[in-house]
XYZ file of C-alpha atoms in Angstrom:
458
model
C -10.562 -67.198 124.919
C -11.491 -69.642 127.674
C -11.319 -66.861 130.271
C -13.717 -64.705 128.261
C -10.929 -62.320 127.220
C -10.804 -60.142 130.369
C -8.597 -57.258 129.187
C -5.956 -56.352 131.796
C -5.891 -59.742 133.549
C -2.495 -61.444 133.935
C -1.886 -64.900 132.490
C 1.135 -65.263 134.768
C 4.714 -64.101 135.240
C 7.466 -65.064 132.795
C 8.800 -67.639 135.267
C 5.330 -69.108 135.889
C 4.652 -69.395 132.158
C 8.008 -71.104 131.580
C 7.096 -73.715 134.163
C 3.533 -74.106 132.909
C 4.533 -74.781 129.303
C 7.861 -76.478 130.074
C 9.956 -74.332 127.712
C 13.133 -72.256 127.857
C 13.093 -68.509 128.332
C 14.106 -67.911 124.686
C 11.240 -70.059 123.361
C 8.729 -68.369 125.662
C 9.937 -64.904 124.650
C 9.580 -65.735 120.954
C 6.003 -66.935 121.619
C 5.307 -63.741 123.554
C 6.571 -61.660 120.614
C 3.983 -63.275 118.337
C 1.242 -62.805 120.929
C 2.222 -59.130 121.251
C 2.338 -58.809 117.450
C -1.332 -59.748 117.286
C -2.198 -57.539 120.307
C -3.576 -60.531 122.194
C -1.417 -59.920 125.283
C 1.733 -58.022 126.270
C 4.494 -58.700 128.760
C 4.932 -56.131 131.520
C 8.123 -56.325 133.536
C 8.608 -55.569 137.216
C 6.443 -56.032 140.320
C 2.821 -56.786 139.516
C 3.775 -57.542 135.919
C 3.310 -60.594 133.786
C 1.633 -61.426 130.483
C -1.391 -59.107 130.454
C -4.412 -59.731 128.234
C -5.006 -56.865 125.784
C -7.611 -55.944 123.200
C -6.525 -57.568 119.918
C -5.913 -55.779 116.644
C -6.439 -57.290 113.190
C -3.942 -54.918 111.549
C -1.017 -57.395 111.237
C -3.260 -60.064 109.745
C -5.003 -57.711 107.302
C -1.598 -56.471 106.064
C -0.455 -60.069 105.535
C -3.697 -60.923 103.725
C -3.245 -57.984 101.337
C 0.255 -59.284 100.482
C -1.174 -62.777 99.958
C -3.930 -61.456 97.678
C -1.441 -59.418 95.645
C 0.669 -62.531 95.202
C -2.391 -64.380 93.854
C -2.945 -61.584 91.364
C -6.162 -59.992 92.589
C -7.617 -57.962 89.715
C -9.836 -54.918 89.548
C -12.666 -57.234 88.480
C -12.161 -59.352 91.635
C -12.126 -56.228 93.774
C -15.250 -54.753 92.170
C -17.109 -58.060 92.563
C -16.165 -58.375 96.253
C -17.088 -54.763 96.967
C -20.441 -55.163 95.186
C -21.215 -58.250 97.261
C -20.320 -56.742 100.647
C -20.596 -52.939 100.607
C -24.275 -52.634 99.615
C -25.023 -55.163 102.363
C -23.117 -52.980 104.856
C -24.947 -49.830 103.669
C -28.336 -51.548 103.994
C -27.549 -52.760 107.525
C -26.176 -49.336 108.488
C -29.495 -47.728 107.543
C -31.273 -50.139 109.887
C -28.795 -49.899 112.789
C -27.202 -46.430 112.798
C -27.416 -44.299 115.945
C -26.682 -40.654 116.798
C -22.983 -41.333 117.338
C -22.800 -43.062 113.953
C -24.464 -40.151 112.183
C -21.978 -37.774 113.797
C -19.068 -40.019 112.746
C -20.162 -40.158 109.100
C -20.800 -36.421 108.933
C -17.351 -35.761 110.403
C -15.786 -37.860 107.616
C -17.784 -35.895 105.024
C -16.606 -32.632 106.568
C -12.955 -33.761 106.406
C -13.407 -34.649 102.705
C -14.796 -31.184 102.026
C -11.746 -29.459 103.542
C -9.279 -30.903 101.017
C -7.645 -28.448 98.626
C -4.879 -28.839 96.001
C -1.453 -28.842 97.635
C -2.630 -30.714 100.706
C -1.862 -34.434 101.148
C -4.463 -36.619 99.439
C -7.192 -37.464 101.958
C -7.430 -41.053 103.138
C -10.685 -42.668 102.090
C -12.111 -43.453 105.515
C -15.696 -43.216 104.390
C -16.319 -46.866 103.482
C -14.715 -48.161 106.670
C -16.749 -45.661 108.734
C -19.923 -46.721 106.933
C -19.152 -50.420 107.510
C -18.769 -49.659 111.239
C -22.402 -48.518 111.303
C -23.534 -51.954 110.122
C -22.573 -53.154 113.620
C -21.330 -56.335 111.932
C -17.673 -56.997 112.874
C -17.210 -59.512 110.040
C -18.329 -57.009 107.405
C -16.200 -54.275 108.980
C -13.054 -56.365 108.791
C -13.608 -57.629 105.256
C -14.366 -54.129 103.963
C -11.183 -52.849 105.600
C -9.208 -55.402 103.552
C -11.068 -54.329 100.391
C -10.288 -50.663 101.063
C -6.588 -51.416 101.604
C -6.532 -53.058 98.168
C -8.501 -50.187 96.615
C -5.993 -47.732 98.101
C -3.154 -49.632 96.450
C -4.864 -49.292 93.084
C -5.695 -45.619 93.682
C -2.094 -44.744 94.582
C -0.990 -46.059 91.187
C -3.741 -44.243 89.314
C -3.107 -40.971 87.526
C -5.120 -37.964 86.459
C -4.301 -35.647 83.586
C -4.607 -32.460 85.669
C -5.207 -31.091 89.141
C -8.694 -29.998 88.050
C -9.513 -33.582 87.024
C -8.394 -34.842 90.458
C -10.573 -32.227 92.184
C -13.531 -33.136 89.981
C -13.100 -36.838 90.845
C -13.027 -36.047 94.574
C -16.123 -33.845 94.209
C -18.034 -36.676 92.549
C -16.903 -39.051 95.279
C -17.940 -36.598 97.999
C -21.382 -36.097 96.417
C -21.905 -39.869 96.282
C -20.845 -40.180 99.904
C -23.195 -37.358 100.948
C -26.157 -39.016 99.232
C -25.313 -42.318 100.915
C -25.128 -40.695 104.356
C -28.498 -39.019 103.778
C -30.107 -42.364 102.869
C -28.515 -44.171 105.824
C -29.472 -41.384 108.250
C -33.072 -41.485 106.965
C -33.161 -45.235 107.539
C -33.839 -45.949 103.848
C -32.018 -49.284 103.519
C -33.175 -49.985 99.944
C -31.937 -46.605 98.684
C -28.684 -46.943 100.650
C -28.062 -50.329 99.004
C -28.765 -48.970 95.504
C -26.581 -45.884 96.008
C -23.759 -48.037 97.338
C -23.901 -50.275 94.246
C -23.827 -47.261 91.912
C -20.941 -45.675 93.797
C -18.776 -48.804 93.775
C -19.391 -49.199 90.041
C -18.417 -45.540 89.479
C -15.201 -45.956 91.490
C -14.373 -49.065 89.510
C -14.960 -47.272 86.190
C -12.655 -44.448 87.290
C -9.909 -46.871 88.329
C -10.192 -48.743 85.036
C -9.782 -45.460 83.160
C -6.905 -44.052 85.189
C -4.978 -47.081 86.424
C -1.852 -47.851 84.328
C -2.411 -51.596 84.694
C -6.028 -51.241 83.487
C -7.923 -54.404 84.417
C -4.877 -56.173 85.771
C -3.142 -56.253 89.120
C -2.642 -53.232 91.408
C 0.707 -52.493 89.761
C 4.238 -52.409 91.043
C 5.240 -49.575 93.274
C 7.603 -48.732 96.040
C 6.398 -47.547 99.410
C 3.359 -48.307 101.510
C -0.312 -47.463 101.388
C 0.178 -44.918 104.139
C -1.092 -47.160 106.911
C 1.870 -47.420 109.242
C 1.435 -50.078 111.914
C 1.510 -49.033 115.515
C 3.607 -51.040 117.903
C 7.207 -52.112 118.201
C 9.954 -51.134 115.762
C 10.269 -54.753 114.581
C 6.613 -54.685 113.461
C 7.171 -51.458 111.520
C 10.217 -52.968 109.776
C 8.365 -56.234 109.046
C 5.439 -54.262 107.555
C 7.794 -52.201 105.362
C 9.587 -55.293 104.047
C 6.345 -57.186 103.531
C 4.772 -54.276 101.670
C 7.722 -53.977 99.303
C 7.770 -57.714 98.629
C 4.031 -57.721 97.976
C 4.009 -54.748 95.621
C 7.488 -54.967 94.079
C 9.086 -57.110 91.383
C 10.225 -59.799 93.786
C 9.866 -63.376 92.593
C 9.515 -66.361 94.926
C 13.006 -67.667 95.678
C 14.811 -64.359 95.069
C 17.022 -62.775 97.743
C 15.482 -59.592 99.120
C 18.746 -58.742 100.864
C 21.443 -60.142 103.099
C 21.237 -59.584 106.832
C 24.101 -57.075 106.637
C 22.446 -55.164 103.794
C 19.107 -55.068 105.604
C 20.748 -53.836 108.817
C 22.304 -51.005 106.841
C 19.140 -50.217 104.893
C 16.736 -50.065 107.835
C 19.304 -48.834 110.385
C 18.105 -51.085 113.183
C 19.839 -53.462 115.553
C 20.362 -57.115 114.680
C 17.871 -58.079 117.426
C 15.133 -55.854 115.918
C 15.773 -57.129 112.377
C 15.678 -60.761 113.490
C 12.402 -60.178 115.316
C 10.988 -58.587 112.140
C 12.160 -61.599 110.117
C 10.408 -63.998 112.507
C 7.142 -62.122 111.923
C 7.635 -62.355 108.142
C 8.363 -66.072 108.478
C 5.216 -66.538 110.554
C 3.120 -65.062 107.731
C 5.076 -67.037 105.077
C 6.194 -63.835 103.339
C 9.961 -64.466 103.525
C 12.477 -66.705 105.251
C 16.053 -66.066 106.347
C 18.600 -68.493 104.893
C 22.012 -68.606 106.540
C 25.358 -69.236 104.876
C 26.881 -68.351 101.465
C 24.283 -67.181 98.943
C 21.811 -66.726 101.748
C 19.773 -63.807 102.943
C 16.094 -62.983 103.271
C 14.446 -65.248 100.672
C 11.050 -64.339 99.245
C 8.646 -67.257 99.820
C 5.229 -68.246 98.551
C 2.779 -66.654 100.994
C 0.103 -68.750 102.649
C -3.139 -67.465 104.085
C -3.537 -69.878 107.006
C -1.646 -67.835 109.616
C -3.717 -64.778 108.735
C -6.948 -66.809 108.660
C -6.185 -68.098 112.164
C -5.327 -64.603 113.422
C -8.406 -62.963 111.916
C -10.640 -65.755 113.221
C -9.178 -65.192 116.704
C -9.741 -61.430 116.386
C -13.342 -61.955 115.287
C -13.927 -64.352 118.175
C -12.963 -61.466 120.467
C -15.407 -59.163 118.648
C -18.118 -61.812 119.240
C -20.051 -61.639 115.975
C -23.607 -62.860 116.353
C -25.054 -65.844 114.552
C -26.855 -63.436 112.239
C -23.633 -61.456 111.573
C -21.956 -64.620 110.288
C -24.974 -65.855 108.376
C -25.685 -62.696 106.399
C -22.072 -62.317 105.203
C -21.710 -66.026 104.422
C -25.018 -66.081 102.525
C -24.085 -63.054 100.404
C -20.744 -64.617 99.440
C -22.087 -68.120 98.786
C -25.058 -66.994 96.687
C -22.714 -64.903 94.551
C -20.313 -67.846 94.273
C -22.931 -70.290 93.017
C -24.149 -67.762 90.420
C -20.603 -67.447 89.060
C -20.167 -71.237 88.983
C -23.381 -71.517 86.920
C -21.848 -69.129 84.364
C -18.675 -71.240 84.294
C -20.447 -74.610 84.228
C -18.822 -75.679 80.937
C -15.267 -74.931 82.144
C -13.232 -78.161 82.490
C -12.542 -77.696 86.221
C -16.267 -77.134 86.912
C -17.395 -80.187 84.935
C -14.734 -82.253 86.728
C -16.046 -81.030 90.109
C -19.646 -81.843 89.163
C -18.675 -85.365 88.136
C -16.365 -86.029 91.104
C -18.757 -84.701 93.715
C -21.684 -86.693 92.335
C -19.589 -89.859 92.642
C -18.627 -88.927 96.208
C -22.273 -88.327 97.108
C -23.245 -91.758 95.838
C -20.635 -93.384 98.070
C -21.339 -91.150 101.055
C -24.944 -92.309 101.455
C -23.609 -95.715 102.503
C -21.252 -94.077 104.990
C -23.803 -91.731 106.537
C -23.019 -93.029 110.019
C -19.563 -91.489 109.710
C -20.956 -88.090 110.598
C -17.671 -86.314 111.077
C -16.602 -87.260 107.581
C -19.899 -85.907 106.298
C -19.441 -82.568 108.082
C -15.949 -82.260 106.559
C -17.483 -82.930 103.149
C -20.001 -80.149 103.774
C -17.194 -77.632 104.385
C -15.223 -78.894 101.374
C -18.287 -78.555 99.135
C -18.616 -74.844 99.900
C -14.873 -74.160 99.750
C -14.689 -75.860 96.355
C -17.596 -73.792 95.018
C -15.761 -70.650 96.167
C -12.575 -71.759 94.421
C -14.438 -72.504 91.183
C -16.177 -69.109 91.341
C -12.715 -67.679 90.771
C -12.579 -64.655 93.110
C -9.621 -65.049 95.486
C -10.987 -62.353 97.805
C -14.361 -63.987 98.381
C -12.727 -67.426 98.534
C -10.499 -66.213 101.369
C -13.340 -64.479 103.215
C -15.437 -67.647 103.090
C -12.559 -69.712 104.487
C -12.320 -67.280 107.414
C -16.046 -67.682 108.117
C -15.777 -71.476 107.930
C -12.867 -71.338 110.385
C -15.113 -69.350 112.746
C -17.782 -72.028 112.391
C -15.184 -74.713 113.177
C -14.004 -72.855 116.283
C -17.580 -72.358 117.442
C -18.244 -76.066 116.929
C -15.154 -77.187 118.869
C -15.540 -74.654 121.712
C -19.224 -75.234 122.455
C -19.144 -79.028 122.444
C -22.149 -78.977 120.140
C -23.735 -82.289 119.215
C -22.895 -83.439 115.664
C -25.741 -83.634 113.156
C -27.920 -86.723 113.205
C -27.932 -89.279 110.403
C -31.082 -87.704 108.933
C -29.301 -84.328 108.820
C -26.403 -85.881 106.914
C -28.716 -87.443 104.336
C -30.543 -84.104 103.941
C -27.245 -82.287 103.368
C -26.182 -84.783 100.723
C -29.573 -84.391 99.033
C -29.210 -80.590 99.084
C -25.733 -80.804 97.530
C -27.107 -83.038 94.763
C -29.946 -80.629 93.964
C -27.576 -77.639 93.886
C -25.348 -79.532 91.439
C -28.407 -80.347 89.300
C -29.283 -76.644 89.045
C -25.677 -75.738 88.153
C -25.546 -78.452 85.469
C -28.822 -77.191 83.981
C -27.519 -73.607 83.942
C -30.502 -72.507 86.037
C -29.095 -69.489 87.885
C -32.194 -68.541 89.878
C -32.848 -72.134 90.981
C -29.207 -72.602 92.020
C -29.412 -69.439 94.136
C -32.692 -70.570 95.690
C -31.396 -74.035 96.534
C -28.146 -72.878 98.102
C -30.018 -70.273 100.154
C -32.401 -72.940 101.456
C -29.461 -75.257 102.158
C -27.569 -72.564 104.078
C -30.644 -71.810 106.185
C -31.095 -75.483 107.046
C -27.408 -76.171 107.755
C -27.130 -73.140 110.051
C -29.071 -74.963 112.775
C -26.124 -77.300 113.393
C -23.204 -75.183 112.123
C -24.126 -72.510 114.669
C-alpha cells in the first residue's frame, strides 16, 4: 500500500525478506501463502524472482463472508432488505455513468440469457454484478457480489413444479433485465431505480414461493454455488470444505473429518491439505486438533479476517470519497429507520438509555478527542446491530474499517473540540427522534450528521 501498489514490482527475494522480518524460512513461507491466497503478491522462484506485487482479488474474502453470514442465519428478509438498499442505488448510478463498453457488456449478458433452453445448464445470473460494475463504484460492486452469492445459494435450493414454470420464470427475469438495461442506457436514473426495486421484490416473492425453507435460511445442501476459486489446489480444497461447513449440518465443535479421512476424501497430498487447513483457520471456519479424538473441528466463524481482506482489496480499488459516502449513507439511513420501528424492543431502549448517560459524561471529557472519535464509530455500529440485518451490519463495519485506514494512513488532524461537541449533540438529537418514533426526522438528522462528520472522517 505504501508503494502505491505497483503491480509487477518485487518486494524482495525470499532470503532478503527473511532477513528483513527476522523470521525462519517456514514462517516466511506460511506468510507468503496467505499473501498469495489474497492475490496481493506471489513468490516467483529463480533468477529475477522474488515476491512480486499482483492485482488483488476479493474472491477468498467474499467466500468466507458468505460462510459467516450463513452461520449467523441470514434470512430471505435480510437479503431482500440489503438488495433493496443497494441495488436500486447501483442502477441509478449506472444510468448516470454508463459508457459504450458498459452498454455492450449488459447487452451481451442479455443475449446469453436469451440463448438458454431446457436441457442446458442453468445460466449463472451475471446480470446484477454486470449492472453494479456500471455504477463505477467499487464498494457497491463488491457488496452486490456478496448479495448475489447468497441469492444463488437460495436459488439452487428452490424448486419449480415443471420445466415450463422454470422457463416462464427465466422469461420474466429476462424481461425485467431488458427493461432495466433500456432505462440505464437511456440515462433515466429515476426509472432505473424504480425498475430495480420492482425486480428485486419480484425475485424475492418467487424465492419465498419456491424455496423449501420459505422465509428462513438458505437451506442445507451439499456442493458449491458453482463459483470455483482460481488459484492453487489448496485454495480449491479450502473453498470446498468451507462451503460444505457453511451450508451443511455441521455444528460448532463437531469433527468434520480426521486428517487421514480428509486426505482420502480429497485425494491430495498432506502438504496441500495442511495448507488448505491453514486458510480455513485464518478465516475462523475450522481448526485442526491433533491427537486422539482430534481432526478438523468446526469453529465459530468471525468476520474480522474477511473485513480486513476486503478493506485491503477496496483500498487497491481506490474508491472515491463519494463512493464511500453514498453507500454508507444508504445503509445508515435504512438502519435508523429500522431502529425507529424497533424502538420499544428491550435492547433498543437499553441502548437509548445507556448512550444518553455516556453522552452526558462525554461532554466533560471532550478534550479526549480520540475517545470521542471511537464513540462516534461505536454509535453507528450499534445502530446497525440494533437494526437487525447482519448483511448491512457487516457492510457498514467494512466501510468504517476503510475510514479508519484512511485516517491512519493520511495522518489527518483529529477533530477539534467544537467538532466533538457537535457530534455529541447530533447523536443526542438522533436518539430523541428515535425515542419519539419520528421516522422522517430520524432520517433527516442522521443524514445531516453524516454529511457533517464526513469532513473529518474523510
